[in-house]
mmCIF file with all atom_site columns, C-alpha atoms in Angstrom:
data_model
loop_
_atom_site.group_PDB
_atom_site.id
_atom_site.type_symbol
_atom_site.label_atom_id
_atom_site.label_alt_id
_atom_site.label_comp_id
_atom_site.label_asym_id
_atom_site.label_entity_id
_atom_site.label_seq_id
_atom_site.pdbx_PDB_ins_code
_atom_site.Cartn_x
_atom_site.Cartn_y
_atom_site.Cartn_z
_atom_site.occupancy
_atom_site.B_iso_or_equiv
_atom_site.pdbx_formal_charge
_atom_site.auth_seq_id
_atom_site.auth_comp_id
_atom_site.auth_asym_id
_atom_site.auth_atom_id
_atom_site.pdbx_PDB_model_num
ATOM 1   C CA . MET A 1 1   ? -53.038 -80.600 -77.432 1.00 29.00 ? 20  MET A CA 1
ATOM 2   C CA . VAL A 1 2   ? -49.848 -82.406 -76.395 1.00 32.00 ? 21  VAL A CA 1
ATOM 3   C CA . PRO A 1 3   ? -49.284 -83.688 -72.839 1.00 36.00 ? 22  PRO A CA 1
ATOM 4   C CA . LEU A 1 4   ? -46.047 -82.557 -71.227 1.00 42.00 ? 23  LEU A CA 1
ATOM 5   C CA . PRO A 1 5   ? -43.343 -85.129 -70.534 1.00 51.00 ? 24  PRO A CA 1
ATOM 6   C CA . ASP A 1 6   ? -42.031 -85.641 -66.984 1.00 53.00 ? 25  ASP A CA 1
ATOM 7   C CA . PRO A 1 7   ? -40.290 -83.417 -66.145 1.00 54.00 ? 26  PRO A CA 1
ATOM 8   C CA . ALA A 1 8   ? -40.732 -80.786 -68.860 1.00 59.00 ? 27  ALA A CA 1
ATOM 9   C CA . PRO A 1 9   ? -38.675 -77.626 -69.318 1.00 65.00 ? 28  PRO A CA 1
ATOM 10  C CA . ARG A 1 10  ? -40.448 -74.637 -70.784 1.00 58.00 ? 29  ARG A CA 1
ATOM 11  C CA . ARG A 1 11  ? -38.615 -71.578 -72.025 1.00 67.00 ? 30  ARG A CA 1
ATOM 12  C CA . LEU A 1 12  ? -39.800 -68.012 -71.646 1.00 60.00 ? 31  LEU A CA 1
ATOM 13  C CA . ASP A 1 13  ? -38.151 -65.238 -73.590 1.00 60.00 ? 32  ASP A CA 1
ATOM 14  C CA . SER A 1 14  ? -38.403 -61.495 -73.723 1.00 50.00 ? 33  SER A CA 1
ATOM 15  C CA . HIS A 1 15  ? -40.181 -60.140 -76.764 1.00 43.00 ? 34  HIS A CA 1
ATOM 16  C CA . PRO A 1 16  ? -38.971 -59.235 -79.338 1.00 32.00 ? 35  PRO A CA 1
ATOM 17  C CA . ARG A 1 17  ? -36.587 -62.206 -79.326 1.00 33.00 ? 36  ARG A CA 1
ATOM 18  C CA . ARG A 1 18  ? -32.902 -61.721 -78.649 1.00 30.00 ? 37  ARG A CA 1
ATOM 19  C CA . ARG A 1 19  ? -33.161 -58.067 -77.690 1.00 32.00 ? 38  ARG A CA 1
ATOM 20  C CA . PRO A 1 20  ? -31.043 -57.382 -74.575 1.00 30.00 ? 39  PRO A CA 1
ATOM 21  C CA . LEU A 1 21  ? -33.823 -55.326 -73.005 1.00 34.00 ? 40  LEU A CA 1
ATOM 22  C CA . LEU A 1 22  ? -37.477 -56.043 -72.628 1.00 39.00 ? 41  LEU A CA 1
ATOM 23  C CA . LEU A 1 23  ? -39.221 -53.425 -74.717 1.00 40.00 ? 42  LEU A CA 1
ATOM 24  C CA . PRO A 1 24  ? -40.566 -50.846 -74.115 1.00 41.00 ? 43  PRO A CA 1
ATOM 25  C CA . LEU A 1 25  ? -38.060 -50.408 -71.258 1.00 47.00 ? 44  LEU A CA 1
ATOM 26  C CA . HIS A 1 26  ? -35.705 -47.536 -72.042 1.00 44.00 ? 45  HIS A CA 1
ATOM 27  C CA . ARG A 1 27  ? -32.617 -48.868 -73.832 1.00 48.00 ? 46  ARG A CA 1
ATOM 28  C CA . THR A 1 28  ? -30.247 -46.653 -71.819 1.00 53.00 ? 47  THR A CA 1
ATOM 29  C CA . ARG A 1 29  ? -31.659 -47.660 -68.457 1.00 78.00 ? 48  ARG A CA 1
ATOM 30  C CA . PHE A 1 30  ? -29.359 -50.675 -68.042 1.00 89.00 ? 49  PHE A CA 1
ATOM 31  C CA . ASP A 1 31  ? -25.606 -51.075 -68.325 1.00 92.00 ? 50  ASP A CA 1
ATOM 32  C CA . LYS A 1 32  ? -24.268 -53.178 -71.189 1.00 94.00 ? 51  LYS A CA 1
ATOM 33  C CA . PRO A 1 33  ? -23.393 -55.932 -71.752 1.00 96.00 ? 52  PRO A CA 1
ATOM 34  C CA . PHE A 1 34  ? -24.755 -56.916 -68.311 1.00 96.00 ? 53  PHE A CA 1
ATOM 35  C CA . ASP A 1 35  ? -26.559 -55.195 -65.484 1.00 96.00 ? 54  ASP A CA 1
ATOM 36  C CA . LEU A 1 36  ? -27.238 -56.818 -62.131 1.00 96.00 ? 55  LEU A CA 1
ATOM 37  C CA . ARG A 1 37  ? -30.475 -54.836 -61.881 1.00 95.00 ? 56  ARG A CA 1
ATOM 38  C CA . PHE A 1 38  ? -31.810 -56.445 -65.039 1.00 95.00 ? 57  PHE A CA 1
ATOM 39  C CA . SER A 1 39  ? -30.675 -59.902 -63.914 1.00 97.00 ? 58  SER A CA 1
ATOM 40  C CA . THR A 1 40  ? -32.470 -59.363 -60.610 1.00 97.00 ? 59  THR A CA 1
ATOM 41  C CA . LEU A 1 41  ? -35.674 -58.552 -62.475 1.00 96.00 ? 60  LEU A CA 1
ATOM 42  C CA . MET A 1 42  ? -35.297 -61.801 -64.418 1.00 96.00 ? 61  MET A CA 1
ATOM 43  C CA . THR A 1 43  ? -34.781 -63.804 -61.222 1.00 97.00 ? 62  THR A CA 1
ATOM 44  C CA . ASP A 1 44  ? -37.888 -62.145 -59.766 1.00 97.00 ? 63  ASP A CA 1
ATOM 45  C CA . ALA A 1 45  ? -39.853 -63.432 -62.761 1.00 96.00 ? 64  ALA A CA 1
ATOM 46  C CA . ALA A 1 46  ? -38.283 -66.890 -62.384 1.00 97.00 ? 65  ALA A CA 1
ATOM 47  C CA . LYS A 1 47  ? -39.251 -66.976 -58.697 1.00 98.00 ? 66  LYS A CA 1
ATOM 48  C CA . ALA A 1 48  ? -42.844 -66.130 -59.613 1.00 97.00 ? 67  ALA A CA 1
ATOM 49  C CA . LEU A 1 49  ? -42.930 -69.018 -62.090 1.00 95.00 ? 68  LEU A CA 1
ATOM 50  C CA . LEU A 1 50  ? -41.492 -71.458 -59.555 1.00 94.00 ? 69  LEU A CA 1
ATOM 51  C CA . THR A 1 51  ? -44.053 -70.334 -56.978 1.00 96.00 ? 70  THR A CA 1
ATOM 52  C CA . GLU A 1 52  ? -47.161 -70.121 -59.148 1.00 94.00 ? 71  GLU A CA 1
ATOM 53  C CA . LEU A 1 53  ? -46.509 -73.281 -61.169 1.00 92.00 ? 72  LEU A CA 1
ATOM 54  C CA . GLY A 1 54  ? -44.745 -75.332 -58.501 1.00 89.00 ? 73  GLY A CA 1
ATOM 55  C CA . GLY A 1 55  ? -41.670 -75.831 -60.670 1.00 92.00 ? 74  GLY A CA 1
ATOM 56  C CA . ARG A 1 56  ? -38.709 -77.963 -59.650 1.00 93.00 ? 75  ARG A CA 1
ATOM 57  C CA . TYR A 1 57  ? -35.967 -75.815 -61.152 1.00 96.00 ? 76  TYR A CA 1
ATOM 58  C CA . ALA A 1 58  ? -35.613 -72.534 -63.020 1.00 96.00 ? 77  ALA A CA 1
ATOM 59  C CA . TYR A 1 59  ? -32.654 -71.234 -64.985 1.00 97.00 ? 78  TYR A CA 1
ATOM 60  C CA . THR A 1 60  ? -32.265 -67.731 -66.360 1.00 97.00 ? 79  THR A CA 1
ATOM 61  C CA . GLU A 1 61  ? -29.653 -66.212 -68.635 1.00 96.00 ? 80  GLU A CA 1
ATOM 62  C CA . SER A 1 62  ? -29.815 -63.038 -70.665 1.00 92.00 ? 81  SER A CA 1
ATOM 63  C CA . ASP A 1 63  ? -33.496 -62.409 -71.429 1.00 92.00 ? 82  ASP A CA 1
ATOM 64  C CA . GLU A 1 64  ? -34.823 -65.961 -71.081 1.00 94.00 ? 83  GLU A CA 1
ATOM 65  C CA . ILE A 1 65  ? -36.050 -68.287 -68.353 1.00 95.00 ? 84  ILE A CA 1
ATOM 66  C CA . SER A 1 66  ? -36.225 -72.085 -68.488 1.00 95.00 ? 85  SER A CA 1
ATOM 67  C CA . LEU A 1 67  ? -38.606 -73.740 -66.040 1.00 94.00 ? 86  LEU A CA 1
ATOM 68  C CA . VAL A 1 68  ? -38.785 -77.460 -65.233 1.00 93.00 ? 87  VAL A CA 1
ATOM 69  C CA . LEU A 1 69  ? -42.235 -78.543 -64.102 1.00 87.00 ? 88  LEU A CA 1
ATOM 70  C CA . ASP A 1 70  ? -42.718 -81.143 -61.405 1.00 82.00 ? 89  ASP A CA 1
ATOM 71  C CA . PRO A 1 71  ? -43.755 -84.591 -62.674 1.00 79.00 ? 90  PRO A CA 1
ATOM 72  C CA . SER A 1 72  ? -46.919 -84.305 -60.564 1.00 80.00 ? 91  SER A CA 1
ATOM 73  C CA . PHE A 1 73  ? -47.925 -81.013 -62.198 1.00 81.00 ? 92  PHE A CA 1
ATOM 74  C CA . ASP A 1 74  ? -51.430 -81.351 -63.612 1.00 81.00 ? 93  ASP A CA 1
ATOM 75  C CA . LEU A 1 75  ? -52.849 -77.834 -63.920 1.00 81.00 ? 94  LEU A CA 1
ATOM 76  C CA . PHE A 1 76  ? -55.345 -77.579 -66.806 1.00 79.00 ? 95  PHE A CA 1
ATOM 77  C CA . SER A 1 77  ? -54.608 -81.267 -67.442 1.00 77.00 ? 96  SER A CA 1
ATOM 78  C CA . ARG A 1 78  ? -51.312 -80.054 -68.950 1.00 80.00 ? 97  ARG A CA 1
ATOM 79  C CA . GLU A 1 79  ? -52.962 -78.458 -71.956 1.00 81.00 ? 98  GLU A CA 1
ATOM 80  C CA . VAL A 1 80  ? -50.165 -76.838 -73.921 1.00 85.00 ? 99  VAL A CA 1
ATOM 81  C CA . GLU A 1 81  ? -51.988 -73.705 -75.096 1.00 89.00 ? 100 GLU A CA 1
ATOM 82  C CA . LYS A 1 82  ? -53.167 -72.806 -71.598 1.00 90.00 ? 101 LYS A CA 1
ATOM 83  C CA . LEU A 1 83  ? -49.765 -73.432 -70.029 1.00 89.00 ? 102 LEU A CA 1
ATOM 84  C CA . VAL A 1 84  ? -47.974 -71.367 -72.665 1.00 90.00 ? 103 VAL A CA 1
ATOM 85  C CA . SER A 1 85  ? -50.395 -68.494 -72.114 1.00 93.00 ? 104 SER A CA 1
ATOM 86  C CA . LEU A 1 86  ? -50.313 -68.726 -68.308 1.00 93.00 ? 105 LEU A CA 1
ATOM 87  C CA . SER A 1 87  ? -46.539 -68.979 -67.965 1.00 93.00 ? 106 SER A CA 1
ATOM 88  C CA . ALA A 1 88  ? -45.954 -66.007 -70.269 1.00 94.00 ? 107 ALA A CA 1
ATOM 89  C CA . SER A 1 89  ? -48.535 -64.010 -68.306 1.00 95.00 ? 108 SER A CA 1
ATOM 90  C CA . ILE A 1 90  ? -46.927 -64.835 -64.953 1.00 95.00 ? 109 ILE A CA 1
ATOM 91  C CA . ALA A 1 91  ? -43.451 -63.813 -66.159 1.00 95.00 ? 110 ALA A CA 1
ATOM 92  C CA . THR A 1 92  ? -44.796 -60.641 -67.761 1.00 95.00 ? 111 THR A CA 1
ATOM 93  C CA . ALA A 1 93  ? -46.715 -59.607 -64.639 1.00 96.00 ? 112 ALA A CA 1
ATOM 94  C CA . ALA A 1 94  ? -43.818 -60.327 -62.257 1.00 96.00 ? 113 ALA A CA 1
ATOM 95  C CA . PHE A 1 95  ? -41.239 -58.499 -64.358 1.00 95.00 ? 114 PHE A CA 1
ATOM 96  C CA . THR A 1 96  ? -43.517 -55.532 -65.014 1.00 94.00 ? 115 THR A CA 1
ATOM 97  C CA . HIS A 1 97  ? -44.389 -55.208 -61.325 1.00 96.00 ? 116 HIS A CA 1
ATOM 98  C CA . ALA A 1 98  ? -40.739 -55.321 -60.252 1.00 95.00 ? 117 ALA A CA 1
ATOM 99  C CA . ALA A 1 99  ? -39.528 -52.995 -63.022 1.00 93.00 ? 118 ALA A CA 1
ATOM 100 C CA . GLY A 1 100 ? -42.338 -50.486 -62.739 1.00 92.00 ? 119 GLY A CA 1
ATOM 101 C CA . GLU A 1 101 ? -42.654 -50.449 -66.540 1.00 89.00 ? 120 GLU A CA 1
ATOM 102 C CA . PRO A 1 102 ? -44.519 -52.715 -68.969 1.00 89.00 ? 121 PRO A CA 1
ATOM 103 C CA . ALA A 1 103 ? -42.686 -55.644 -70.544 1.00 90.00 ? 122 ALA A CA 1
ATOM 104 C CA . THR A 1 104 ? -43.750 -58.780 -72.404 1.00 91.00 ? 123 THR A CA 1
ATOM 105 C CA . PHE A 1 105 ? -42.634 -62.417 -72.586 1.00 92.00 ? 124 PHE A CA 1
ATOM 106 C CA . ASP A 1 106 ? -43.458 -65.222 -74.949 1.00 90.00 ? 125 ASP A CA 1
ATOM 107 C CA . SER A 1 107 ? -43.375 -68.889 -73.977 1.00 92.00 ? 126 SER A CA 1
ATOM 108 C CA . ARG A 1 108 ? -42.800 -72.277 -75.562 1.00 89.00 ? 127 ARG A CA 1
ATOM 109 C CA . ILE A 1 109 ? -42.601 -75.905 -74.491 1.00 87.00 ? 128 ILE A CA 1
ATOM 110 C CA . TRP A 1 110 ? -39.592 -78.106 -75.058 1.00 85.00 ? 129 TRP A CA 1
ATOM 111 C CA . MET A 1 111 ? -40.469 -81.790 -75.227 1.00 77.00 ? 130 MET A CA 1
ATOM 112 C CA . GLY A 1 112 ? -38.208 -84.266 -73.457 1.00 78.00 ? 131 GLY A CA 1
ATOM 113 C CA . THR A 1 113 ? -39.017 -87.824 -72.471 1.00 79.00 ? 132 THR A CA 1
ATOM 114 C CA . THR A 1 114 ? -36.207 -88.701 -70.037 1.00 87.00 ? 133 THR A CA 1
ATOM 115 C CA . LEU A 1 115 ? -34.231 -87.067 -67.248 1.00 91.00 ? 134 LEU A CA 1
ATOM 116 C CA . ASP A 1 116 ? -31.109 -87.325 -69.405 1.00 93.00 ? 135 ASP A CA 1
ATOM 117 C CA . GLU A 1 117 ? -32.773 -85.246 -72.110 1.00 92.00 ? 136 GLU A CA 1
ATOM 118 C CA . VAL A 1 118 ? -33.793 -82.599 -69.583 1.00 92.00 ? 137 VAL A CA 1
ATOM 119 C CA . VAL A 1 119 ? -30.219 -82.444 -68.263 1.00 95.00 ? 138 VAL A CA 1
ATOM 120 C CA . ASP A 1 120 ? -28.958 -82.141 -71.859 1.00 95.00 ? 139 ASP A CA 1
ATOM 121 C CA . TYR A 1 121 ? -31.375 -79.262 -72.467 1.00 94.00 ? 140 TYR A CA 1
ATOM 122 C CA . LEU A 1 122 ? -30.273 -77.334 -69.382 1.00 96.00 ? 141 LEU A CA 1
ATOM 123 C CA . SER A 1 123 ? -26.609 -77.957 -70.181 1.00 97.00 ? 142 SER A CA 1
ATOM 124 C CA . TRP A 1 124 ? -27.232 -76.597 -73.689 1.00 96.00 ? 143 TRP A CA 1
ATOM 125 C CA . ARG A 1 125 ? -28.800 -73.431 -72.275 1.00 96.00 ? 144 ARG A CA 1
ATOM 126 C CA . GLN A 1 126 ? -25.799 -72.868 -70.019 1.00 98.00 ? 145 GLN A CA 1
ATOM 127 C CA . ALA A 1 127 ? -23.433 -73.342 -72.949 1.00 97.00 ? 146 ALA A CA 1
ATOM 128 C CA . ASP A 1 128 ? -25.485 -70.749 -74.824 1.00 96.00 ? 147 ASP A CA 1
ATOM 129 C CA . ALA A 1 129 ? -25.112 -68.379 -71.864 1.00 97.00 ? 148 ALA A CA 1
ATOM 130 C CA . ALA A 1 130 ? -21.316 -68.641 -72.054 1.00 98.00 ? 149 ALA A CA 1
ATOM 131 C CA . ARG A 1 131 ? -21.291 -68.080 -75.820 1.00 97.00 ? 150 ARG A CA 1
ATOM 132 C CA . CYS A 1 132 ? -23.627 -65.077 -75.615 1.00 96.00 ? 151 CYS A CA 1
ATOM 133 C CA . ALA A 1 133 ? -21.698 -63.571 -72.706 1.00 98.00 ? 152 ALA A CA 1
ATOM 134 C CA . LEU A 1 134 ? -18.398 -63.685 -74.579 1.00 98.00 ? 153 LEU A CA 1
ATOM 135 C CA . ASN A 1 135 ? -19.980 -62.227 -77.704 1.00 98.00 ? 154 ASN A CA 1
ATOM 136 C CA . GLY A 1 136 ? -21.723 -59.539 -75.675 1.00 98.00 ? 155 GLY A CA 1
ATOM 137 C CA . TRP A 1 137 ? -18.569 -58.467 -73.883 1.00 98.00 ? 156 TRP A CA 1
ATOM 138 C CA . CYS A 1 138 ? -16.659 -58.266 -77.162 1.00 98.00 ? 157 CYS A CA 1
ATOM 139 C CA . TYR A 1 139 ? -19.447 -56.417 -78.977 1.00 98.00 ? 158 TYR A CA 1
ATOM 140 C CA . TRP A 1 140 ? -19.979 -53.769 -76.325 1.00 98.00 ? 159 TRP A CA 1
ATOM 141 C CA . THR A 1 141 ? -16.248 -53.331 -75.781 1.00 98.00 ? 160 THR A CA 1
ATOM 142 C CA . LEU A 1 142 ? -15.919 -52.438 -79.460 1.00 98.00 ? 161 LEU A CA 1
ATOM 143 C CA . ARG A 1 143 ? -19.022 -50.253 -79.345 1.00 98.00 ? 162 ARG A CA 1
ATOM 144 C CA . ASN A 1 144 ? -17.617 -48.344 -76.387 1.00 97.00 ? 163 ASN A CA 1
ATOM 145 C CA . GLU A 1 145 ? -14.483 -47.706 -78.454 1.00 98.00 ? 164 GLU A CA 1
ATOM 146 C CA . GLY A 1 146 ? -16.605 -45.969 -81.075 1.00 98.00 ? 165 GLY A CA 1
ATOM 147 C CA . ARG A 1 147 ? -17.516 -48.734 -83.537 1.00 98.00 ? 166 ARG A CA 1
ATOM 148 C CA . THR A 1 148 ? -20.959 -48.628 -85.057 1.00 98.00 ? 167 THR A CA 1
ATOM 149 C CA . PRO A 1 149 ? -23.220 -51.663 -84.577 1.00 97.00 ? 168 PRO A CA 1
ATOM 150 C CA . ARG A 1 150 ? -22.364 -52.850 -88.092 1.00 98.00 ? 169 ARG A CA 1
ATOM 151 C CA . GLN A 1 151 ? -18.634 -52.344 -87.622 1.00 98.00 ? 170 GLN A CA 1
ATOM 152 C CA . ALA A 1 152 ? -18.589 -54.206 -84.295 1.00 98.00 ? 171 ALA A CA 1
ATOM 153 C CA . THR A 1 153 ? -20.614 -57.072 -85.747 1.00 98.00 ? 172 THR A CA 1
ATOM 154 C CA . ARG A 1 154 ? -18.399 -57.406 -88.817 1.00 98.00 ? 173 ARG A CA 1
ATOM 155 C CA . GLU A 1 155 ? -15.222 -57.287 -86.737 1.00 97.00 ? 174 GLU A CA 1
ATOM 156 C CA . LEU A 1 156 ? -16.450 -60.256 -84.689 1.00 98.00 ? 175 LEU A CA 1
ATOM 157 C CA . GLU A 1 157 ? -17.661 -62.344 -87.644 1.00 96.00 ? 176 GLU A CA 1
ATOM 158 C CA . ARG A 1 158 ? -15.790 -65.642 -87.979 1.00 93.00 ? 177 ARG A CA 1
ATOM 159 C CA . THR A 1 159 ? -13.670 -64.741 -84.940 1.00 96.00 ? 178 THR A CA 1
ATOM 160 C CA . SER A 1 160 ? -12.646 -67.751 -82.845 1.00 98.00 ? 179 SER A CA 1
ATOM 161 C CA . ILE A 1 161 ? -13.328 -68.086 -79.122 1.00 97.00 ? 180 ILE A CA 1
ATOM 162 C CA . SER A 1 162 ? -9.630  -67.716 -78.328 1.00 98.00 ? 181 SER A CA 1
ATOM 163 C CA . ALA A 1 163 ? -9.402  -64.588 -80.489 1.00 98.00 ? 182 ALA A CA 1
ATOM 164 C CA . LYS A 1 164 ? -12.391 -63.068 -78.690 1.00 98.00 ? 183 LYS A CA 1
ATOM 165 C CA . ASN A 1 165 ? -10.778 -63.782 -75.339 1.00 98.00 ? 184 ASN A CA 1
ATOM 166 C CA . GLU A 1 166 ? -7.575  -62.161 -76.595 1.00 98.00 ? 185 GLU A CA 1
ATOM 167 C CA . LEU A 1 167 ? -9.535  -59.123 -77.806 1.00 98.00 ? 186 LEU A CA 1
ATOM 168 C CA . LEU A 1 168 ? -10.830 -58.608 -74.281 1.00 98.00 ? 187 LEU A CA 1
ATOM 169 C CA . TYR A 1 169 ? -7.554  -59.461 -72.550 1.00 98.00 ? 188 TYR A CA 1
ATOM 170 C CA . ALA A 1 170 ? -5.696  -56.874 -74.648 1.00 98.00 ? 189 ALA A CA 1
ATOM 171 C CA . ARG A 1 171 ? -8.081  -54.299 -73.173 1.00 98.00 ? 190 ARG A CA 1
ATOM 172 C CA . GLY A 1 172 ? -7.609  -55.415 -69.589 1.00 98.00 ? 191 GLY A CA 1
ATOM 173 C CA . ILE A 1 173 ? -10.646 -57.695 -69.387 1.00 98.00 ? 192 ILE A CA 1
ATOM 174 C CA . ASN A 1 174 ? -10.153 -61.301 -68.303 1.00 98.00 ? 193 ASN A CA 1
ATOM 175 C CA . PHE A 1 175 ? -13.373 -62.998 -69.407 1.00 98.00 ? 194 PHE A CA 1
ATOM 176 C CA . ASN A 1 176 ? -12.839 -65.829 -66.926 1.00 97.00 ? 195 ASN A CA 1
ATOM 177 C CA . LYS A 1 177 ? -12.913 -63.255 -64.123 1.00 97.00 ? 196 LYS A CA 1
ATOM 178 C CA . VAL A 1 178 ? -16.202 -61.565 -64.985 1.00 98.00 ? 197 VAL A CA 1
ATOM 179 C CA . PRO A 1 179 ? -19.027 -62.478 -62.555 1.00 98.00 ? 198 PRO A CA 1
ATOM 180 C CA . ALA A 1 180 ? -20.060 -66.119 -62.869 1.00 98.00 ? 199 ALA A CA 1
ATOM 181 C CA . TRP A 1 181 ? -23.740 -65.272 -63.327 1.00 98.00 ? 200 TRP A CA 1
ATOM 182 C CA . GLN A 1 182 ? -22.894 -63.452 -66.546 1.00 98.00 ? 201 GLN A CA 1
ATOM 183 C CA . ARG A 1 183 ? -21.036 -66.452 -67.984 1.00 98.00 ? 202 ARG A CA 1
ATOM 184 C CA . ARG A 1 184 ? -23.056 -69.330 -66.509 1.00 98.00 ? 203 ARG A CA 1
ATOM 185 C CA . GLY A 1 185 ? -26.537 -67.973 -65.811 1.00 98.00 ? 204 GLY A CA 1
ATOM 186 C CA . VAL A 1 186 ? -28.529 -68.172 -62.581 1.00 98.00 ? 205 VAL A CA 1
ATOM 187 C CA . GLY A 1 187 ? -30.199 -71.259 -61.127 1.00 98.00 ? 206 GLY A CA 1
ATOM 188 C CA . LEU A 1 188 ? -33.168 -71.274 -58.747 1.00 98.00 ? 207 LEU A CA 1
ATOM 189 C CA . TRP A 1 189 ? -34.616 -74.164 -56.794 1.00 97.00 ? 208 TRP A CA 1
ATOM 190 C CA . TRP A 1 190 ? -36.543 -74.970 -53.630 1.00 96.00 ? 209 TRP A CA 1
ATOM 191 C CA . GLU A 1 191 ? -34.697 -75.766 -50.417 1.00 94.00 ? 210 GLU A CA 1
ATOM 192 C CA . LYS A 1 192 ? -35.790 -76.483 -46.855 1.00 83.00 ? 211 LYS A CA 1
ATOM 193 C CA . LYS A 1 193 ? -34.595 -74.146 -44.121 1.00 76.00 ? 212 LYS A CA 1
ATOM 194 C CA . PRO A 1 194 ? -35.276 -74.174 -40.363 1.00 70.00 ? 213 PRO A CA 1
ATOM 195 C CA . SER A 1 195 ? -38.030 -71.746 -39.485 1.00 64.00 ? 214 SER A CA 1
ATOM 196 C CA . PRO A 1 196 ? -36.988 -69.235 -36.797 1.00 63.00 ? 215 PRO A CA 1
ATOM 197 C CA . ASP A 1 197 ? -40.625 -68.470 -36.072 1.00 61.00 ? 216 ASP A CA 1
ATOM 198 C CA . LEU A 1 198 ? -41.663 -72.035 -35.283 1.00 57.00 ? 217 LEU A CA 1
ATOM 199 C CA . ASP A 1 199 ? -40.482 -75.017 -33.311 1.00 57.00 ? 218 ASP A CA 1
ATOM 200 C CA . VAL A 1 200 ? -36.780 -75.813 -33.824 1.00 56.00 ? 219 VAL A CA 1
ATOM 201 C CA . THR A 1 201 ? -37.705 -79.028 -35.621 1.00 55.00 ? 220 THR A CA 1
ATOM 202 C CA . ALA A 1 202 ? -39.911 -77.220 -38.150 1.00 53.00 ? 221 ALA A CA 1
ATOM 203 C CA . THR A 1 203 ? -38.729 -76.299 -41.619 1.00 53.00 ? 222 THR A CA 1
ATOM 204 C CA . ARG A 1 204 ? -40.165 -74.270 -44.456 1.00 64.00 ? 223 ARG A CA 1
ATOM 205 C CA . ASN A 1 205 ? -39.491 -74.174 -48.159 1.00 90.00 ? 224 ASN A CA 1
ATOM 206 C CA . ARG A 1 206 ? -37.814 -71.191 -49.735 1.00 95.00 ? 225 ARG A CA 1
ATOM 207 C CA . ILE A 1 207 ? -36.302 -70.474 -53.140 1.00 97.00 ? 226 ILE A CA 1
ATOM 208 C CA . HIS A 1 208 ? -32.523 -70.610 -53.338 1.00 98.00 ? 227 HIS A CA 1
ATOM 209 C CA . THR A 1 209 ? -30.936 -68.344 -55.946 1.00 98.00 ? 228 THR A CA 1
ATOM 210 C CA . GLU A 1 210 ? -27.491 -69.481 -57.120 1.00 98.00 ? 229 GLU A CA 1
ATOM 211 C CA . ARG A 1 211 ? -25.331 -66.946 -58.961 1.00 98.00 ? 230 ARG A CA 1
ATOM 212 C CA . ASP A 1 212 ? -22.199 -69.078 -58.895 1.00 98.00 ? 231 ASP A CA 1
ATOM 213 C CA . LEU A 1 213 ? -23.296 -72.193 -60.754 1.00 98.00 ? 232 LEU A CA 1
ATOM 214 C CA . PRO A 1 214 ? -20.767 -74.886 -61.637 1.00 98.00 ? 233 PRO A CA 1
ATOM 215 C CA . MET A 1 215 ? -20.044 -75.623 -65.298 1.00 97.00 ? 234 MET A CA 1
ATOM 216 C CA . LYS A 1 216 ? -20.180 -78.560 -67.675 1.00 96.00 ? 235 LYS A CA 1
ATOM 217 C CA . GLY A 1 217 ? -20.150 -81.945 -65.889 1.00 97.00 ? 236 GLY A CA 1
ATOM 218 C CA . ALA A 1 218 ? -20.514 -80.445 -62.426 1.00 98.00 ? 237 ALA A CA 1
ATOM 219 C CA . TYR A 1 219 ? -23.557 -78.469 -63.571 1.00 98.00 ? 238 TYR A CA 1
ATOM 220 C CA . ARG A 1 220 ? -25.083 -81.561 -65.119 1.00 98.00 ? 239 ARG A CA 1
ATOM 221 C CA . ASP A 1 221 ? -24.601 -83.411 -61.833 1.00 98.00 ? 240 ASP A CA 1
ATOM 222 C CA . LEU A 1 222 ? -26.243 -80.568 -59.921 1.00 98.00 ? 241 LEU A CA 1
ATOM 223 C CA . VAL A 1 223 ? -29.389 -80.386 -62.037 1.00 96.00 ? 242 VAL A CA 1
ATOM 224 C CA . ARG A 1 224 ? -29.639 -84.168 -62.166 1.00 96.00 ? 243 ARG A CA 1
ATOM 225 C CA . THR A 1 225 ? -29.617 -84.262 -58.354 1.00 96.00 ? 244 THR A CA 1
ATOM 226 C CA . LEU A 1 226 ? -32.217 -81.478 -58.134 1.00 95.00 ? 245 LEU A CA 1
ATOM 227 C CA . LEU A 1 227 ? -34.536 -83.204 -60.620 1.00 93.00 ? 246 LEU A CA 1
ATOM 228 C CA . GLN A 1 228 ? -34.266 -86.749 -59.329 1.00 89.00 ? 247 GLN A CA 1
ATOM 229 C CA . PRO A 1 229 ? -37.690 -88.100 -58.275 1.00 81.00 ? 248 PRO A CA 1
ATOM 230 C CA . ASP A 1 230 ? -38.308 -87.745 -54.545 1.00 70.00 ? 249 ASP A CA 1
#
């Protein structure tokens, strides 16, 4: 048993790993390389994790969710095995309920000891989102032109980032113009909003979903601000 650091990101992934769809969902149900319907299902699961575990911040890209737990979180005395099991169960139940079909997630804990390390982790996940998005757009563009999976994969092997951008641009796709959530992921956090049902001075917490996240240094500044101790 290992106690979680403060704060502690945990990552939840669809199973099997790195498949674009959560099996056994039908492979042809969603558009490729990205489908807003699938992304919405992932944000539904992220919202459930934020709500049930009282997280500070959640980030989702592709088929994974990263959740940062509040420093005051003490459920099950932070026992790793129980938290891994519970978080995977929450994501699985939320996604399955929203999708109307069974799906499964696995879960793991990433250990960080400082806020800087947590910011580094989240920045790394966003960089991975950009890399995977570019690869996905290139791969499925070639597939839609008739390449087999092996042919598309081989054609992209050892291809530079600039060459991949040129591959898309030559086909009328400006990668920098595709929706930001595909390239940068989606962030979710709690915010206070005035309550229309109560006194004008009253507020209530709600989850903000951001599909137009900043990048690089600006993103690091954002998550650092969100995760600063109250």
